[in-house]
Amino acid sequence: MTPPPGTLLTAENLRKSYGPTVALDGAAFSIHPGEVVAVMGPSGSGKSTLLHCLAGIVPPDSGSITYDGRELAGMNDAGRSALRRSEFGFVFQFGQLVPELTCVENVALPLRLNGTSRKEAERSALSWMERLEVDDLKDKRPGEVSGGQGQRVAVARALVTGPRVLFADEPTGALDSLNGERVMELLTDAARSTNAAVVLVTHEARVAAYSDREIVVRDGRSRDMERAI
Ligand SMILES: Nc1ncnc2c1ncn2[C@@H]1O[C@H](COP(=O)(O)OP(=O)(O)OP(=O)(O)O)[C@@H](O)[C@H]1O
Ligand SMILES: [Mg+2]
């Protein structure tokens, strides 16, 4: 099936089971460039599975996923991993920073892995850390910063390569509400300023309030919510 015009990432009729457990049961999804879409729903409903399928991390059992006109299933593993490295950024509930590296080295890491020189990578890293208001933490290690600061470092790392889609799975799930709101403000401002689309998985209505549109997943099926603003 042809994706609707103007969409960047589209999924149709996704099914995924883990043994007897049906995680996705015909889920659909679409997002435009620069759009922030919140994926909501109860625990175990299939939100993370949907995100992992959309990002080419987990292959669905059936259904189609199209990114920028290309069918993910038509790519080999190397193609999908190149796509993840160059076009996608990721933020998870616990920042998953490398504990042995300083914060600026963590943010620079995706650029270093793409072959950018250390000096150039750390210069870009630092400018992203400034935007996320964590540049003063550059020489600290992740164990020496707060949860909210660590998540902002993780957001900077996710954006440093200039991704077209930012995947965020409960990015504020481990934070108190004040820190969570600040992370969401900075994350959505930064994404909007670069026209990156954001797939934002969250339980929390106040986090979803930062999105342009909400999708609710229940029992592995998704539907669009019309939000009255
Ligand atoms: N790797 C896996 N192996 C086996 N079952 C899995 C696996 N990943 C997910 N599941 C199951 O698939 C279903 C959907 O899981 P998923 O992680 O997508 O839910 P979720 O909506 O993200 O939940 P939460 O809000 O708790 O993070 C659940 O029943 C879960 O137990
Ligand atoms: Mg989850």
Tab-separated table of C-alpha atoms and ligand atoms in Angstrom:
chain	number	residue	atom	x	y	z
A	1	MET	CA	0.000	0.000	0.000
A	2	THR	CA	1.252	3.507	-0.868
A	3	PRO	CA	1.836	5.776	2.140
A	4	PRO	CA	-0.190	9.016	2.339
A	5	PRO	CA	1.614	11.923	0.614
A	6	GLY	CA	3.936	13.984	2.778
A	7	THR	CA	4.444	11.341	5.458
A	8	LEU	CA	7.975	10.454	6.512
A	9	LEU	CA	7.348	7.182	8.332
A	10	THR	CA	4.262	5.010	7.889
A	11	ALA	CA	3.215	1.608	9.185
A	12	GLU	CA	0.227	-0.482	8.140
A	13	ASN	CA	-1.304	-3.531	9.738
A	14	LEU	CA	1.673	-4.464	11.930
A	15	ARG	CA	1.554	-7.803	13.681
A	16	LYS	CA	4.128	-9.097	16.117
A	17	SER	CA	3.921	-11.995	18.562
A	18	TYR	CA	6.372	-13.230	21.151
A	19	GLY	CA	5.441	-16.929	21.445
A	20	PRO	CA	1.788	-16.936	22.502
A	21	THR	CA	1.822	-13.217	23.420
A	22	VAL	CA	0.376	-10.927	20.788
A	23	ALA	CA	2.238	-7.607	21.140
A	24	LEU	CA	0.953	-5.940	17.954
A	25	ASP	CA	-2.337	-6.930	16.385
A	26	GLY	CA	-2.763	-4.797	13.272
A	27	ALA	CA	-1.260	-1.499	14.470
A	28	ALA	CA	-0.929	1.470	12.117
A	29	PHE	CA	1.128	4.637	12.385
A	30	SER	CA	2.172	7.669	10.401
A	31	ILE	CA	4.202	10.789	11.049
A	32	HIS	CA	5.123	13.877	9.012
A	33	PRO	CA	8.515	15.632	9.046
A	34	GLY	CA	8.741	17.869	12.111
A	35	GLU	CA	5.647	16.382	13.743
A	36	VAL	CA	5.621	15.252	17.392
A	37	VAL	CA	3.355	12.216	17.868
A	38	ALA	CA	2.687	10.802	21.333
A	39	VAL	CA	2.067	7.053	21.553
A	40	MET	CA	-0.021	6.393	24.652
A	41	GLY	CA	-1.706	3.377	26.200
A	42	PRO	CA	-1.591	1.069	29.214
A	43	SER	CA	1.418	-1.001	30.255
A	44	GLY	CA	1.854	-4.036	28.008
A	45	SER	CA	-0.322	-2.605	25.225
A	46	GLY	CA	2.504	-2.721	22.649
A	47	LYS	CA	3.899	0.830	22.657
A	48	SER	CA	7.574	-0.108	22.903
A	49	THR	CA	7.131	-2.931	20.413
A	50	LEU	CA	5.591	-0.456	17.963
A	51	LEU	CA	8.514	1.950	18.461
A	52	HIS	CA	11.079	-0.841	18.001
A	53	CYS	CA	9.364	-1.969	14.773
A	54	LEU	CA	9.145	1.584	13.393
A	55	ALA	CA	12.838	2.119	14.142
A	56	GLY	CA	13.856	-1.077	12.356
A	57	ILE	CA	15.150	-2.641	15.594
A	58	VAL	CA	12.563	-5.454	15.720
A	59	PRO	CA	11.113	-6.953	12.524
A	60	PRO	CA	7.309	-7.308	12.582
A	61	ASP	CA	5.834	-10.715	11.694
A	62	SER	CA	3.752	-9.020	8.994
A	63	GLY	CA	2.625	-5.616	7.831
A	64	SER	CA	4.569	-2.852	6.148
A	65	ILE	CA	6.775	-0.009	7.356
A	66	THR	CA	7.837	2.676	4.900
A	67	TYR	CA	10.470	5.290	5.695
A	68	ASP	CA	10.974	8.089	3.162
A	69	GLY	CA	9.596	5.929	0.364
A	70	ARG	CA	11.632	2.849	1.266
A	71	GLU	CA	10.144	-0.358	2.658
A	72	LEU	CA	12.103	-1.422	5.761
A	73	ALA	CA	11.480	-5.110	5.059
A	74	GLY	CA	13.197	-4.686	1.697
A	75	MET	CA	16.480	-3.690	3.364
A	76	ASN	CA	19.059	-6.068	4.789
A	77	ASP	CA	20.361	-5.801	8.389
A	78	ALA	CA	23.281	-3.616	7.335
A	79	GLY	CA	20.925	-1.276	5.476
A	80	ARG	CA	18.606	-0.964	8.463
A	81	SER	CA	21.473	-0.354	10.848
A	82	ALA	CA	22.913	2.322	8.534
A	83	LEU	CA	19.471	3.931	8.493
A	84	ARG	CA	19.321	3.910	12.309
A	85	ARG	CA	22.785	5.469	12.556
A	86	SER	CA	22.258	8.197	9.980
A	87	GLU	CA	18.561	9.078	10.091
A	88	PHE	CA	17.292	8.148	13.561
A	89	GLY	CA	18.064	9.238	17.115
A	90	PHE	CA	17.061	7.410	20.308
A	91	VAL	CA	16.302	8.369	23.905
A	92	PHE	CA	15.186	5.764	26.437
A	93	GLN	CA	13.831	5.937	29.989
A	94	PHE	CA	17.265	5.644	31.531
A	95	GLY	CA	19.631	7.693	29.356
A	96	GLN	CA	21.905	4.705	28.702
A	97	LEU	CA	24.978	6.892	28.683
A	98	VAL	CA	28.341	5.137	28.691
A	99	PRO	CA	29.487	5.424	32.331
A	100	GLU	CA	33.223	5.461	31.542
A	101	LEU	CA	32.945	8.441	29.183
A	102	THR	CA	32.463	12.083	30.148
A	103	CYS	CA	29.192	13.754	29.171
A	104	VAL	CA	30.730	15.536	26.172
A	105	GLU	CA	32.362	12.278	25.016
A	106	ASN	CA	28.960	10.563	25.311
A	107	VAL	CA	27.279	13.212	23.159
A	108	ALA	CA	30.138	13.120	20.637
A	109	LEU	CA	30.072	9.310	20.407
A	110	PRO	CA	27.589	8.904	17.506
A	111	LEU	CA	29.680	11.330	15.420
A	112	ARG	CA	32.928	9.571	16.368
A	113	LEU	CA	31.361	6.256	15.273
A	114	ASN	CA	30.537	7.876	11.921
A	115	GLY	CA	34.187	8.813	11.494
A	116	THR	CA	34.122	12.490	12.552
A	117	SER	CA	37.364	13.743	14.136
A	118	ARG	CA	37.410	14.084	17.901
A	119	LYS	CA	37.786	17.854	17.820
A	120	GLU	CA	34.948	18.378	15.355
A	121	ALA	CA	32.677	15.849	17.138
A	122	GLU	CA	33.210	17.457	20.548
A	123	ARG	CA	32.606	20.919	19.107
A	124	SER	CA	29.196	19.829	17.741
A	125	ALA	CA	28.500	17.923	20.958
A	126	LEU	CA	29.129	21.005	23.040
A	127	SER	CA	26.840	23.184	20.950
A	128	TRP	CA	24.029	20.647	21.460
A	129	MET	CA	24.801	20.509	25.174
A	130	GLU	CA	24.440	24.299	25.300
A	131	ARG	CA	20.999	24.052	23.699
A	132	LEU	CA	19.998	21.441	26.262
A	133	GLU	CA	21.551	23.588	29.044
A	134	VAL	CA	24.033	20.939	30.186
A	135	ASP	CA	27.278	22.306	28.698
A	136	ASP	CA	28.605	23.021	32.193
A	137	LEU	CA	28.555	19.249	32.828
A	138	LYS	CA	30.808	18.395	29.902
A	139	ASP	CA	33.670	16.907	31.916
A	140	LYS	CA	31.509	15.023	34.413
A	141	ARG	CA	30.726	11.344	34.082
A	142	PRO	CA	27.063	10.189	33.914
A	143	GLY	CA	27.276	8.879	37.500
A	144	GLU	CA	28.018	12.409	38.703
A	145	VAL	CA	24.957	14.169	37.221
A	146	SER	CA	21.257	14.163	38.199
A	147	GLY	CA	18.586	12.122	36.414
A	148	GLY	CA	17.186	15.162	34.612
A	149	GLN	CA	20.645	16.354	33.582
A	150	GLY	CA	21.527	12.862	32.333
A	151	GLN	CA	18.351	12.757	30.196
A	152	ARG	CA	19.212	16.139	28.693
A	153	VAL	CA	22.684	14.805	27.854
A	154	ALA	CA	20.969	11.770	26.272
A	155	VAL	CA	18.716	14.075	24.205
A	156	ALA	CA	21.782	16.021	23.020
A	157	ARG	CA	23.434	12.727	22.030
A	158	ALA	CA	20.300	11.645	20.135
A	159	LEU	CA	20.195	14.909	18.166
A	160	VAL	CA	23.903	15.440	17.479
A	161	THR	CA	23.833	13.573	14.154
A	162	GLY	CA	20.886	15.652	12.873
A	163	PRO	CA	18.362	12.762	12.749
A	164	ARG	CA	15.106	13.100	10.831
A	165	VAL	CA	13.252	11.005	13.404
A	166	LEU	CA	13.804	11.033	17.148
A	167	PHE	CA	12.432	7.953	18.927
A	168	ALA	CA	11.840	8.533	22.630
A	169	ASP	CA	10.524	5.728	24.869
A	170	GLU	CA	9.362	7.141	28.223
A	171	PRO	CA	12.157	9.747	28.149
A	172	THR	CA	10.910	11.334	31.374
A	173	GLY	CA	9.654	8.137	33.027
A	174	ALA	CA	12.347	8.210	35.717
A	175	LEU	CA	12.079	11.955	36.460
A	176	ASP	CA	9.956	14.060	38.792
A	177	SER	CA	7.358	16.250	37.098
A	178	LEU	CA	9.385	19.484	37.119
A	179	ASN	CA	12.475	17.872	35.576
A	180	GLY	CA	10.284	15.900	33.193
A	181	GLU	CA	8.621	19.044	31.873
A	182	ARG	CA	11.971	20.778	31.360
A	183	VAL	CA	13.332	17.784	29.430
A	184	MET	CA	10.181	17.723	27.273
A	185	GLU	CA	10.345	21.455	26.618
A	186	LEU	CA	13.981	21.291	25.528
A	187	LEU	CA	13.493	18.057	23.574
A	188	THR	CA	10.510	19.338	21.578
A	189	ASP	CA	12.075	22.804	21.001
A	190	ALA	CA	15.288	21.207	19.741
A	191	ALA	CA	13.434	18.745	17.512
A	192	ARG	CA	11.178	21.464	16.068
A	193	SER	CA	14.155	23.714	15.354
A	194	THR	CA	15.701	20.974	13.174
A	195	ASN	CA	12.378	19.751	11.726
A	196	ALA	CA	12.980	16.282	13.219
A	197	ALA	CA	9.863	14.146	13.702
A	198	VAL	CA	9.445	12.764	17.243
A	199	VAL	CA	7.838	9.432	18.131
A	200	LEU	CA	7.208	9.872	21.843
A	201	VAL	CA	6.073	6.869	23.885
A	202	THR	CA	4.591	7.892	27.218
A	203	HIS	CA	2.074	6.903	29.891
A	204	GLU	CA	1.643	10.440	31.055
A	205	ALA	CA	-0.932	12.897	29.723
A	206	ARG	CA	1.192	15.880	30.788
A	207	VAL	CA	4.088	14.579	28.673
A	208	ALA	CA	1.769	13.834	25.734
A	209	ALA	CA	0.595	17.459	25.974
A	210	TYR	CA	3.877	18.421	24.262
A	211	SER	CA	2.833	16.518	21.137
A	212	ASP	CA	0.960	17.674	18.031
A	213	ARG	CA	-1.085	14.474	17.883
A	214	GLU	CA	-1.765	11.409	20.026
A	215	ILE	CA	-2.102	7.768	19.096
A	216	VAL	CA	-3.510	5.326	21.632
A	217	VAL	CA	-2.397	1.700	21.597
A	218	ARG	CA	-4.634	-0.906	23.212
A	219	ASP	CA	-4.107	-4.651	22.966
A	220	GLY	CA	-1.667	-4.133	20.103
A	221	ARG	CA	-4.045	-2.004	18.042
A	222	SER	CA	-3.643	1.730	17.531
A	223	ARG	CA	-6.047	4.553	16.886
A	224	ASP	CA	-5.709	8.272	16.401
A	225	MET	CA	-7.060	10.477	19.177
A	226	GLU	CA	-8.527	13.817	18.239
A	227	ARG	CA	-7.263	16.160	20.888
A	228	ALA	CA	-9.506	19.119	21.633
A	229	ILE	CA	-7.241	22.089	22.224
B	1	LIG	N1	11.185	-9.453	23.999
B	1	LIG	C1	9.996	-9.880	24.415
B	1	LIG	N2	9.780	-11.176	24.701
B	1	LIG	C2	8.575	-11.620	25.082
B	1	LIG	N3	7.475	-10.837	25.252
B	1	LIG	C3	7.625	-9.535	25.006
B	1	LIG	C4	8.889	-8.978	24.574
B	1	LIG	N4	8.730	-7.634	24.397
B	1	LIG	C5	7.435	-7.376	24.705
B	1	LIG	N5	6.774	-8.507	25.058
B	1	LIG	C6	5.340	-8.594	25.420
B	1	LIG	O1	4.595	-7.922	24.413
B	1	LIG	C7	3.552	-7.135	24.986
B	1	LIG	C8	3.750	-5.678	24.610
B	1	LIG	O2	4.947	-5.208	25.245
B	1	LIG	P1	5.499	-3.726	25.111
B	1	LIG	O3	6.837	-3.699	25.753
B	1	LIG	O4	5.415	-3.315	23.696
B	1	LIG	O5	4.433	-2.903	25.969
B	1	LIG	P2	4.424	-1.377	26.423
B	1	LIG	O6	3.119	-0.822	25.978
B	1	LIG	O7	5.665	-0.710	25.965
B	1	LIG	O8	4.410	-1.496	28.014
B	1	LIG	P3	5.081	-0.519	29.117
B	1	LIG	O9	4.193	0.681	29.175
B	1	LIG	O10	4.993	-1.326	30.377
B	1	LIG	O11	6.470	-0.212	28.718
B	1	LIG	C9	3.597	-7.396	26.494
B	1	LIG	O12	2.672	-8.415	26.793
B	1	LIG	C10	5.031	-7.868	26.711
B	1	LIG	O13	5.093	-8.726	27.823
B	2	MG	MG	7.318	0.149	26.975
